Amino acid sequence: MRKFTFQVRFTKEGRARFISHRELMTIIERAIRRAEIPVAISEGFNPRLRISFLTALPIGIASDDEVMMIHLSDWLAPMDVKQRLNQQLSTIFAADLASHNHQPLRVNDVAPIHSPAAPRMFLVEYQITPIRHNAGNLPTPEQIKELLARPEIIITRQHPDGAKVINIRPYIQDIRMQDNQILLIVKITNEGTVRAE
């Protein structure tokens, strides 16, 4: 069966920031089914819609450019996919639209792609606004330069099966200050990544 792969870029902000990744997947699947978008189904004993997300955004963090891939079993124009998804998402978030005239989870762009495989490495930019009472403790350019000059930055990450020691330096692409915000650019790879927090 021929499959058509689409890259869907979407915004997650407002109340949608507090939706977990698992809940987000459920909402997207529900919107796709209601919109009657012909998404391909996986094979095996537990068939699922062929949808994949490049990253799992932590709860409470807003994003204006999240990415997911959907695989269609029949061709549908990208604009139709976008309109159908936004129509269903506006129904799910009707209360937000009524009170704020704002849709916290919305599709911004849908484009067909030629390779269905996810990239082996991509960059994510976090814009971190310090809490007001900590604004005076922002890092200096010298501190940032010293941090980026280190060959290793070792942290201990807690897992259900125990603590794990990780060198996060290979995943930090850049750190810089801009308008009292910290811009953190990190690599996400098949081998791992660094969390913004």
PDB file of N, CA, C and O in Angstrom, residues 45-115:
ATOM      1  N   PHE A  45      -0.658  -6.955  16.064  1.00  0.00           N
ATOM      2  CA  PHE A  45      -1.764  -7.302  16.957  1.00  0.00           C
ATOM      3  C   PHE A  45      -2.449  -6.079  17.552  1.00  0.00           C
ATOM      4  O   PHE A  45      -3.591  -6.152  17.996  1.00  0.00           O
ATOM      5  N   ASN A  46      -1.739  -4.946  17.601  1.00  0.00           N
ATOM      6  CA  ASN A  46      -2.310  -3.730  18.198  1.00  0.00           C
ATOM      7  C   ASN A  46      -2.191  -2.575  17.195  1.00  0.00           C
ATOM      8  O   ASN A  46      -1.340  -1.696  17.350  1.00  0.00           O
ATOM      9  N   PRO A  47      -3.034  -2.581  16.157  1.00  0.00           N
ATOM     10  CA  PRO A  47      -2.908  -1.549  15.117  1.00  0.00           C
ATOM     11  C   PRO A  47      -3.164  -0.152  15.661  1.00  0.00           C
ATOM     12  O   PRO A  47      -4.067   0.063  16.462  1.00  0.00           O
ATOM     13  N   ARG A  48      -2.326   0.795  15.222  1.00  0.00           N
ATOM     14  CA  ARG A  48      -2.421   2.178  15.660  1.00  0.00           C
ATOM     15  C   ARG A  48      -2.347   3.098  14.444  1.00  0.00           C
ATOM     16  O   ARG A  48      -1.841   2.710  13.390  1.00  0.00           O
ATOM     17  N   LEU A  49      -2.846   4.325  14.632  1.00  0.00           N
ATOM     18  CA  LEU A  49      -2.690   5.320  13.583  1.00  0.00           C
ATOM     19  C   LEU A  49      -1.203   5.611  13.398  1.00  0.00           C
ATOM     20  O   LEU A  49      -0.455   5.714  14.374  1.00  0.00           O
ATOM     21  N   ARG A  50      -0.768   5.766  12.146  1.00  0.00           N
ATOM     22  CA  ARG A  50       0.643   6.025  11.857  1.00  0.00           C
ATOM     23  C   ARG A  50       0.944   7.514  12.072  1.00  0.00           C
ATOM     24  O   ARG A  50       0.920   8.312  11.133  1.00  0.00           O
ATOM     25  N   ILE A  51       1.183   7.877  13.316  1.00  0.00           N
ATOM     26  CA  ILE A  51       1.507   9.249  13.706  1.00  0.00           C
ATOM     27  C   ILE A  51       2.761   9.180  14.574  1.00  0.00           C
ATOM     28  O   ILE A  51       2.881   8.302  15.420  1.00  0.00           O
ATOM     29  N   SER A  52       3.688  10.110  14.371  1.00  0.00           N
ATOM     30  CA  SER A  52       4.876  10.157  15.229  1.00  0.00           C
ATOM     31  C   SER A  52       5.248  11.607  15.505  1.00  0.00           C
ATOM     32  O   SER A  52       5.050  12.485  14.668  1.00  0.00           O
ATOM     33  N   PHE A  53       5.760  11.846  16.711  1.00  0.00           N
ATOM     34  CA  PHE A  53       6.169  13.174  17.144  1.00  0.00           C
ATOM     35  C   PHE A  53       7.692  13.211  17.241  1.00  0.00           C
ATOM     36  O   PHE A  53       8.303  12.254  17.717  1.00  0.00           O
ATOM     37  N   LEU A  54       8.306  14.317  16.807  1.00  0.00           N
ATOM     38  CA  LEU A  54       9.761  14.413  16.890  1.00  0.00           C
ATOM     39  C   LEU A  54      10.230  14.545  18.324  1.00  0.00           C
ATOM     40  O   LEU A  54      11.283  14.034  18.690  1.00  0.00           O
ATOM     41  N   THR A  55       9.456  15.263  19.153  1.00  0.00           N
ATOM     42  CA  THR A  55       9.839  15.442  20.554  1.00  0.00           C
ATOM     43  C   THR A  55       8.614  15.321  21.438  1.00  0.00           C
ATOM     44  O   THR A  55       7.485  15.475  20.971  1.00  0.00           O
ATOM     45  N   ALA A  56       8.859  15.059  22.719  1.00  0.00           N
ATOM     46  CA  ALA A  56       7.790  15.079  23.716  1.00  0.00           C
ATOM     47  C   ALA A  56       8.018  16.314  24.580  1.00  0.00           C
ATOM     48  O   ALA A  56       8.968  16.361  25.359  1.00  0.00           O
ATOM     49  N   LEU A  57       7.177  17.322  24.433  1.00  0.00           N
ATOM     50  CA  LEU A  57       7.349  18.584  25.145  1.00  0.00           C
ATOM     51  C   LEU A  57       6.986  18.405  26.618  1.00  0.00           C
ATOM     52  O   LEU A  57       5.934  17.858  26.932  1.00  0.00           O
ATOM     53  N   PRO A  58       7.851  18.854  27.542  1.00  0.00           N
ATOM     54  CA  PRO A  58       7.522  18.742  28.976  1.00  0.00           C
ATOM     55  C   PRO A  58       6.267  19.528  29.335  1.00  0.00           C
ATOM     56  O   PRO A  58       5.952  20.539  28.701  1.00  0.00           O
ATOM     57  N   ILE A  59       5.557  19.070  30.336  1.00  0.00           N
ATOM     58  CA  ILE A  59       4.327  19.753  30.789  1.00  0.00           C
ATOM     59  C   ILE A  59       4.676  21.146  31.287  1.00  0.00           C
ATOM     60  O   ILE A  59       5.648  21.344  32.010  1.00  0.00           O
ATOM     61  N   GLY A  60       3.856  22.119  30.883  1.00  0.00           N
ATOM     62  CA  GLY A  60       4.024  23.496  31.333  1.00  0.00           C
ATOM     63  C   GLY A  60       4.836  24.367  30.400  1.00  0.00           C
ATOM     64  O   GLY A  60       4.896  25.581  30.584  1.00  0.00           O
ATOM     65  N   ILE A  61       5.477  23.773  29.377  1.00  0.00           N
ATOM     66  CA  ILE A  61       6.286  24.548  28.444  1.00  0.00           C
ATOM     67  C   ILE A  61       5.484  24.773  27.162  1.00  0.00           C
ATOM     68  O   ILE A  61       4.958  23.831  26.572  1.00  0.00           O
ATOM     69  N   ALA A  62       5.397  26.041  26.738  1.00  0.00           N
ATOM     70  CA  ALA A  62       4.687  26.388  25.511  1.00  0.00           C
ATOM     71  C   ALA A  62       5.631  26.236  24.317  1.00  0.00           C
ATOM     72  O   ALA A  62       6.849  26.308  24.458  1.00  0.00           O
ATOM     73  N   SER A  63       5.042  26.019  23.136  1.00  0.00           N
ATOM     74  CA  SER A  63       5.841  25.909  21.918  1.00  0.00           C
ATOM     75  C   SER A  63       5.074  26.513  20.750  1.00  0.00           C
ATOM     76  O   SER A  63       3.871  26.305  20.612  1.00  0.00           O
ATOM     77  N   ASP A  64       5.797  27.260  19.910  1.00  0.00           N
ATOM     78  CA  ASP A  64       5.150  27.800  18.710  1.00  0.00           C
ATOM     79  C   ASP A  64       5.561  27.041  17.454  1.00  0.00           C
ATOM     80  O   ASP A  64       5.224  27.441  16.347  1.00  0.00           O
ATOM     81  N   ASP A  65       6.307  25.926  17.623  1.00  0.00           N
ATOM     82  CA  ASP A  65       6.693  25.162  16.440  1.00  0.00           C
ATOM     83  C   ASP A  65       7.004  23.721  16.807  1.00  0.00           C
ATOM     84  O   ASP A  65       8.155  23.292  16.791  1.00  0.00           O
ATOM     85  N   GLU A  66       5.971  22.955  17.150  1.00  0.00           N
ATOM     86  CA  GLU A  66       6.115  21.513  17.365  1.00  0.00           C
ATOM     87  C   GLU A  66       5.914  20.793  16.025  1.00  0.00           C
ATOM     88  O   GLU A  66       5.248  21.307  15.126  1.00  0.00           O
ATOM     89  N   VAL A  67       6.478  19.588  15.927  1.00  0.00           N
ATOM     90  CA  VAL A  67       6.429  18.850  14.661  1.00  0.00           C
ATOM     91  C   VAL A  67       5.943  17.430  14.900  1.00  0.00           C
ATOM     92  O   VAL A  67       6.373  16.767  15.840  1.00  0.00           O
ATOM     93  N   MET A  68       5.024  16.988  14.030  1.00  0.00           N
ATOM     94  CA  MET A  68       4.647  15.578  14.016  1.00  0.00           C
ATOM     95  C   MET A  68       4.535  15.119  12.564  1.00  0.00           C
ATOM     96  O   MET A  68       4.392  15.930  11.644  1.00  0.00           O
ATOM     97  N   MET A  69       4.662  13.825  12.365  1.00  0.00           N
ATOM     98  CA  MET A  69       4.527  13.218  11.039  1.00  0.00           C
ATOM     99  C   MET A  69       3.259  12.385  11.028  1.00  0.00           C
ATOM    100  O   MET A  69       2.995  11.636  11.978  1.00  0.00           O
ATOM    101  N   ILE A  70       2.483  12.520   9.969  1.00  0.00           N
ATOM    102  CA  ILE A  70       1.331  11.636   9.786  1.00  0.00           C
ATOM    103  C   ILE A  70       1.462  10.964   8.427  1.00  0.00           C
ATOM    104  O   ILE A  70       1.931  11.570   7.461  1.00  0.00           O
ATOM    105  N   HIS A  71       1.082   9.701   8.373  1.00  0.00           N
ATOM    106  CA  HIS A  71       1.200   8.909   7.154  1.00  0.00           C
ATOM    107  C   HIS A  71      -0.205   8.598   6.651  1.00  0.00           C
ATOM    108  O   HIS A  71      -0.971   7.910   7.346  1.00  0.00           O
ATOM    109  N   LEU A  72      -0.543   9.117   5.485  1.00  0.00           N
ATOM    110  CA  LEU A  72      -1.880   8.932   4.918  1.00  0.00           C
ATOM    111  C   LEU A  72      -1.901   7.734   3.978  1.00  0.00           C
ATOM    112  O   LEU A  72      -0.940   7.488   3.248  1.00  0.00           O
ATOM    113  N   SER A  73      -3.009   7.004   4.000  1.00  0.00           N
ATOM    114  CA  SER A  73      -3.171   5.874   3.082  1.00  0.00           C
ATOM    115  C   SER A  73      -3.706   6.328   1.732  1.00  0.00           C
ATOM    116  O   SER A  73      -3.572   5.619   0.731  1.00  0.00           O
ATOM    117  N   ASP A  74      -4.323   7.507   1.678  1.00  0.00           N
ATOM    118  CA  ASP A  74      -4.809   8.103   0.425  1.00  0.00           C
ATOM    119  C   ASP A  74      -4.405   9.572   0.413  1.00  0.00           C
ATOM    120  O   ASP A  74      -4.284  10.208   1.466  1.00  0.00           O
ATOM    121  N   TRP A  75      -4.239  10.109  -0.780  1.00  0.00           N
ATOM    122  CA  TRP A  75      -3.815  11.500  -0.908  1.00  0.00           C
ATOM    123  C   TRP A  75      -4.928  12.452  -0.469  1.00  0.00           C
ATOM    124  O   TRP A  75      -6.104  12.246  -0.765  1.00  0.00           O
ATOM    125  N   LEU A  76      -4.521  13.482   0.268  1.00  0.00           N
ATOM    126  CA  LEU A  76      -5.419  14.561   0.653  1.00  0.00           C
ATOM    127  C   LEU A  76      -4.595  15.835   0.595  1.00  0.00           C
ATOM    128  O   LEU A  76      -3.443  15.848   1.033  1.00  0.00           O
ATOM    129  N   ALA A  77      -5.144  16.900   0.028  1.00  0.00           N
ATOM    130  CA  ALA A  77      -4.400  18.146  -0.112  1.00  0.00           C
ATOM    131  C   ALA A  77      -3.965  18.654   1.260  1.00  0.00           C
ATOM    132  O   ALA A  77      -4.742  18.606   2.218  1.00  0.00           O
ATOM    133  N   PRO A  78      -2.720  19.136   1.398  1.00  0.00           N
ATOM    134  CA  PRO A  78      -2.227  19.629   2.683  1.00  0.00           C
ATOM    135  C   PRO A  78      -3.147  20.675   3.324  1.00  0.00           C
ATOM    136  O   PRO A  78      -3.360  20.651   4.541  1.00  0.00           O
ATOM    137  N   MET A  79      -3.697  21.595   2.531  1.00  0.00           N
ATOM    138  CA  MET A  79      -4.584  22.619   3.085  1.00  0.00           C
ATOM    139  C   MET A  79      -5.847  21.995   3.669  1.00  0.00           C
ATOM    140  O   MET A  79      -6.359  22.456   4.696  1.00  0.00           O
ATOM    141  N   ASP A  80      -6.342  20.917   3.038  1.00  0.00           N
ATOM    142  CA  ASP A  80      -7.507  20.211   3.577  1.00  0.00           C
ATOM    143  C   ASP A  80      -7.189  19.575   4.920  1.00  0.00           C
ATOM    144  O   ASP A  80      -8.003  19.618   5.857  1.00  0.00           O
ATOM    145  N   VAL A  81      -5.993  18.963   5.016  1.00  0.00           N
ATOM    146  CA  VAL A  81      -5.578  18.351   6.286  1.00  0.00           C
ATOM    147  C   VAL A  81      -5.527  19.413   7.377  1.00  0.00           C
ATOM    148  O   VAL A  81      -6.056  19.220   8.478  1.00  0.00           O
ATOM    149  N   LYS A  82      -4.913  20.557   7.062  1.00  0.00           N
ATOM    150  CA  LYS A  82      -4.794  21.648   8.047  1.00  0.00           C
ATOM    151  C   LYS A  82      -6.172  22.150   8.489  1.00  0.00           C
ATOM    152  O   LYS A  82      -6.445  22.279   9.691  1.00  0.00           O
ATOM    153  N   GLN A  83      -7.048  22.417   7.530  1.00  0.00           N
ATOM    154  CA  GLN A  83      -8.371  22.950   7.863  1.00  0.00           C
ATOM    155  C   GLN A  83      -9.197  21.960   8.667  1.00  0.00           C
ATOM    156  O   GLN A  83      -9.856  22.328   9.648  1.00  0.00           O
ATOM    157  N   ARG A  84      -9.154  20.698   8.275  1.00  0.00           N
ATOM    158  CA  ARG A  84      -9.936  19.680   8.989  1.00  0.00           C
ATOM    159  C   ARG A  84      -9.443  19.504  10.424  1.00  0.00           C
ATOM    160  O   ARG A  84     -10.243  19.393  11.364  1.00  0.00           O
ATOM    161  N   LEU A  85      -8.111  19.467  10.593  1.00  0.00           N
ATOM    162  CA  LEU A  85      -7.574  19.307  11.940  1.00  0.00           C
ATOM    163  C   LEU A  85      -7.921  20.506  12.817  1.00  0.00           C
ATOM    164  O   LEU A  85      -8.359  20.344  13.959  1.00  0.00           O
ATOM    165  N   ASN A  86      -7.749  21.714  12.288  1.00  0.00           N
ATOM    166  CA  ASN A  86      -8.043  22.912  13.092  1.00  0.00           C
ATOM    167  C   ASN A  86      -9.519  23.015  13.435  1.00  0.00           C
ATOM    168  O   ASN A  86      -9.881  23.477  14.517  1.00  0.00           O
ATOM    169  N   GLN A  87     -10.365  22.562  12.530  1.00  0.00           N
ATOM    170  CA  GLN A  87     -11.802  22.584  12.820  1.00  0.00           C
ATOM    171  C   GLN A  87     -12.123  21.672  13.999  1.00  0.00           C
ATOM    172  O   GLN A  87     -12.885  22.040  14.896  1.00  0.00           O
ATOM    173  N   GLN A  88     -11.525  20.478  14.016  1.00  0.00           N
ATOM    174  CA  GLN A  88     -11.775  19.548  15.118  1.00  0.00           C
ATOM    175  C   GLN A  88     -11.128  20.022  16.417  1.00  0.00           C
ATOM    176  O   GLN A  88     -11.716  19.907  17.493  1.00  0.00           O
ATOM    177  N   LEU A  89      -9.915  20.583  16.329  1.00  0.00           N
ATOM    178  CA  LEU A  89      -9.243  21.086  17.528  1.00  0.00           C
ATOM    179  C   LEU A  89      -9.987  22.279  18.118  1.00  0.00           C
ATOM    180  O   LEU A  89     -10.040  22.454  19.334  1.00  0.00           O
ATOM    181  N   SER A  90     -10.595  23.105  17.260  1.00  0.00           N
ATOM    182  CA  SER A  90     -11.376  24.239  17.769  1.00  0.00           C
ATOM    183  C   SER A  90     -12.619  23.750  18.512  1.00  0.00           C
ATOM    184  O   SER A  90     -13.070  24.382  19.468  1.00  0.00           O
ATOM    185  N   THR A  91     -13.153  22.593  18.105  1.00  0.00           N
ATOM    186  CA  THR A  91     -14.292  22.005  18.813  1.00  0.00           C
ATOM    187  C   THR A  91     -13.857  21.493  20.183  1.00  0.00           C
ATOM    188  O   THR A  91     -14.537  21.710  21.191  1.00  0.00           O
ATOM    189  N   ILE A  92     -12.702  20.839  20.233  1.00  0.00           N
ATOM    190  CA  ILE A  92     -12.190  20.296  21.488  1.00  0.00           C
ATOM    191  C   ILE A  92     -11.872  21.423  22.469  1.00  0.00           C
ATOM    192  O   ILE A  92     -12.097  21.306  23.666  1.00  0.00           O
ATOM    193  N   PHE A  93     -11.353  22.538  21.948  1.00  0.00           N
ATOM    194  CA  PHE A  93     -10.979  23.674  22.804  1.00  0.00           C
ATOM    195  C   PHE A  93     -11.975  24.821  22.665  1.00  0.00           C
ATOM    196  O   PHE A  93     -11.600  25.992  22.707  1.00  0.00           O
ATOM    197  N   ALA A  94     -13.250  24.485  22.515  1.00  0.00           N
ATOM    198  CA  ALA A  94     -14.290  25.495  22.305  1.00  0.00           C
ATOM    199  C   ALA A  94     -14.365  26.490  23.457  1.00  0.00           C
ATOM    200  O   ALA A  94     -14.579  27.689  23.247  1.00  0.00           O
ATOM    201  N   ALA A  95     -14.179  26.013  24.692  1.00  0.00           N
ATOM    202  CA  ALA A  95     -14.273  26.905  25.853  1.00  0.00           C
ATOM    203  C   ALA A  95     -13.188  27.974  25.810  1.00  0.00           C
ATOM    204  O   ALA A  95     -13.433  29.135  26.137  1.00  0.00           O
ATOM    205  N   ASP A  96     -11.984  27.592  25.380  1.00  0.00           N
ATOM    206  CA  ASP A  96     -10.895  28.568  25.287  1.00  0.00           C
ATOM    207  C   ASP A  96     -11.191  29.613  24.219  1.00  0.00           C
ATOM    208  O   ASP A  96     -10.929  30.801  24.409  1.00  0.00           O
ATOM    209  N   LEU A  97     -11.744  29.164  23.103  1.00  0.00           N
ATOM    210  CA  LEU A  97     -12.074  30.087  22.014  1.00  0.00           C
ATOM    211  C   LEU A  97     -13.160  31.057  22.454  1.00  0.00           C
ATOM    212  O   LEU A  97     -13.115  32.248  22.128  1.00  0.00           O
ATOM    213  N   ALA A  98     -14.131  30.565  23.219  1.00  0.00           N
ATOM    214  CA  ALA A  98     -15.240  31.416  23.654  1.00  0.00           C
ATOM    215  C   ALA A  98     -14.785  32.473  24.647  1.00  0.00           C
ATOM    216  O   ALA A  98     -15.240  33.617  24.617  1.00  0.00           O
ATOM    217  N   SER A  99     -13.853  32.105  25.538  1.00  0.00           N
ATOM    218  CA  SER A  99     -13.453  33.044  26.584  1.00  0.00           C
ATOM    219  C   SER A  99     -12.264  33.921  26.204  1.00  0.00           C
ATOM    220  O   SER A  99     -12.159  35.053  26.657  1.00  0.00           O
ATOM    221  N   HIS A 100     -11.360  33.410  25.335  1.00  0.00           N
ATOM    222  CA  HIS A 100     -10.160  34.178  25.011  1.00  0.00           C
ATOM    223  C   HIS A 100     -10.000  34.455  23.517  1.00  0.00           C
ATOM    224  O   HIS A 100      -9.038  35.101  23.109  1.00  0.00           O
ATOM    225  N   ASN A 101     -10.921  33.947  22.703  1.00  0.00           N
ATOM    226  CA  ASN A 101     -10.798  34.062  21.242  1.00  0.00           C
ATOM    227  C   ASN A 101      -9.432  33.559  20.780  1.00  0.00           C
ATOM    228  O   ASN A 101      -8.771  34.181  19.950  1.00  0.00           O
ATOM    229  N   HIS A 102      -9.031  32.442  21.366  1.00  0.00           N
ATOM    230  CA  HIS A 102      -7.690  31.924  21.103  1.00  0.00           C
ATOM    231  C   HIS A 102      -7.723  30.397  21.159  1.00  0.00           C
ATOM    232  O   HIS A 102      -8.290  29.822  22.088  1.00  0.00           O
ATOM    233  N   GLN A 103      -7.124  29.766  20.176  1.00  0.00           N
ATOM    234  CA  GLN A 103      -7.074  28.310  20.122  1.00  0.00           C
ATOM    235  C   GLN A 103      -5.701  27.852  20.593  1.00  0.00           C
ATOM    236  O   GLN A 103      -4.709  28.056  19.892  1.00  0.00           O
ATOM    237  N   PRO A 104      -5.588  27.248  21.786  1.00  0.00           N
ATOM    238  CA  PRO A 104      -4.267  26.941  22.346  1.00  0.00           C
ATOM    239  C   PRO A 104      -3.518  25.809  21.646  1.00  0.00           C
ATOM    240  O   PRO A 104      -2.304  25.706  21.794  1.00  0.00           O
ATOM    241  N   LEU A 105      -4.230  24.962  20.902  1.00  0.00           N
ATOM    242  CA  LEU A 105      -3.587  23.892  20.145  1.00  0.00           C
ATOM    243  C   LEU A 105      -4.076  24.013  18.708  1.00  0.00           C
ATOM    244  O   LEU A 105      -5.247  23.772  18.428  1.00  0.00           O
ATOM    245  N   ARG A 106      -3.184  24.433  17.814  1.00  0.00           N
ATOM    246  CA  ARG A 106      -3.617  24.669  16.436  1.00  0.00           C
ATOM    247  C   ARG A 106      -2.506  24.303  15.455  1.00  0.00           C
ATOM    248  O   ARG A 106      -1.318  24.437  15.748  1.00  0.00           O
ATOM    249  N   VAL A 107      -2.921  23.860  14.280  1.00  0.00           N
ATOM    250  CA  VAL A 107      -1.992  23.493  13.212  1.00  0.00           C
ATOM    251  C   VAL A 107      -1.650  24.739  12.417  1.00  0.00           C
ATOM    252  O   VAL A 107      -2.532  25.492  11.997  1.00  0.00           O
ATOM    253  N   ASN A 108      -0.350  24.963  12.205  1.00  0.00           N
ATOM    254  CA  ASN A 108       0.102  26.127  11.459  1.00  0.00           C
ATOM    255  C   ASN A 108       0.460  25.808  10.015  1.00  0.00           C
ATOM    256  O   ASN A 108       0.331  26.657   9.139  1.00  0.00           O
ATOM    257  N   ASP A 109       0.948  24.575   9.794  1.00  0.00           N
ATOM    258  CA  ASP A 109       1.416  24.244   8.443  1.00  0.00           C
ATOM    259  C   ASP A 109       1.374  22.726   8.252  1.00  0.00           C
ATOM    260  O   ASP A 109       1.645  21.965   9.185  1.00  0.00           O
ATOM    261  N   VAL A 110       1.029  22.323   7.043  1.00  0.00           N
ATOM    262  CA  VAL A 110       1.057  20.903   6.661  1.00  0.00           C
ATOM    263  C   VAL A 110       1.760  20.822   5.307  1.00  0.00           C
ATOM    264  O   VAL A 110       1.393  21.527   4.366  1.00  0.00           O
ATOM    265  N   ALA A 111       2.781  19.986   5.216  1.00  0.00           N
ATOM    266  CA  ALA A 111       3.531  19.878   3.963  1.00  0.00           C
ATOM    267  C   ALA A 111       3.917  18.426   3.717  1.00  0.00           C
ATOM    268  O   ALA A 111       4.352  17.734   4.647  1.00  0.00           O
ATOM    269  N   PRO A 112       3.760  17.953   2.474  1.00  0.00           N
ATOM    270  CA  PRO A 112       4.208  16.592   2.154  1.00  0.00           C
ATOM    271  C   PRO A 112       5.731  16.537   2.160  1.00  0.00           C
ATOM    272  O   PRO A 112       6.403  17.501   1.818  1.00  0.00           O
ATOM    273  N   ILE A 113       6.281  15.413   2.604  1.00  0.00           N
ATOM    274  CA  ILE A 113       7.733  15.233   2.584  1.00  0.00           C
ATOM    275  C   ILE A 113       8.056  13.943   1.847  1.00  0.00           C
ATOM    276  O   ILE A 113       7.238  13.039   1.751  1.00  0.00           O
ATOM    277  N   HIS A 114       9.289  13.866   1.343  1.00  0.00           N
ATOM    278  CA  HIS A 114       9.667  12.729   0.509  1.00  0.00           C
ATOM    279  C   HIS A 114      10.234  11.567   1.313  1.00  0.00           C
ATOM    280  O   HIS A 114      10.153  10.428   0.892  1.00  0.00           O
ATOM    281  N   SER A 115      10.812  11.871   2.492  1.00  0.00           N
ATOM    282  CA  SER A 115      11.390  10.801   3.316  1.00  0.00           C
ATOM    283  C   SER A 115      10.566  10.642   4.584  1.00  0.00           C
ATOM    284  O   SER A 115      10.447  11.577   5.367  1.00  0.00           O
TER     285      SER A 115
END
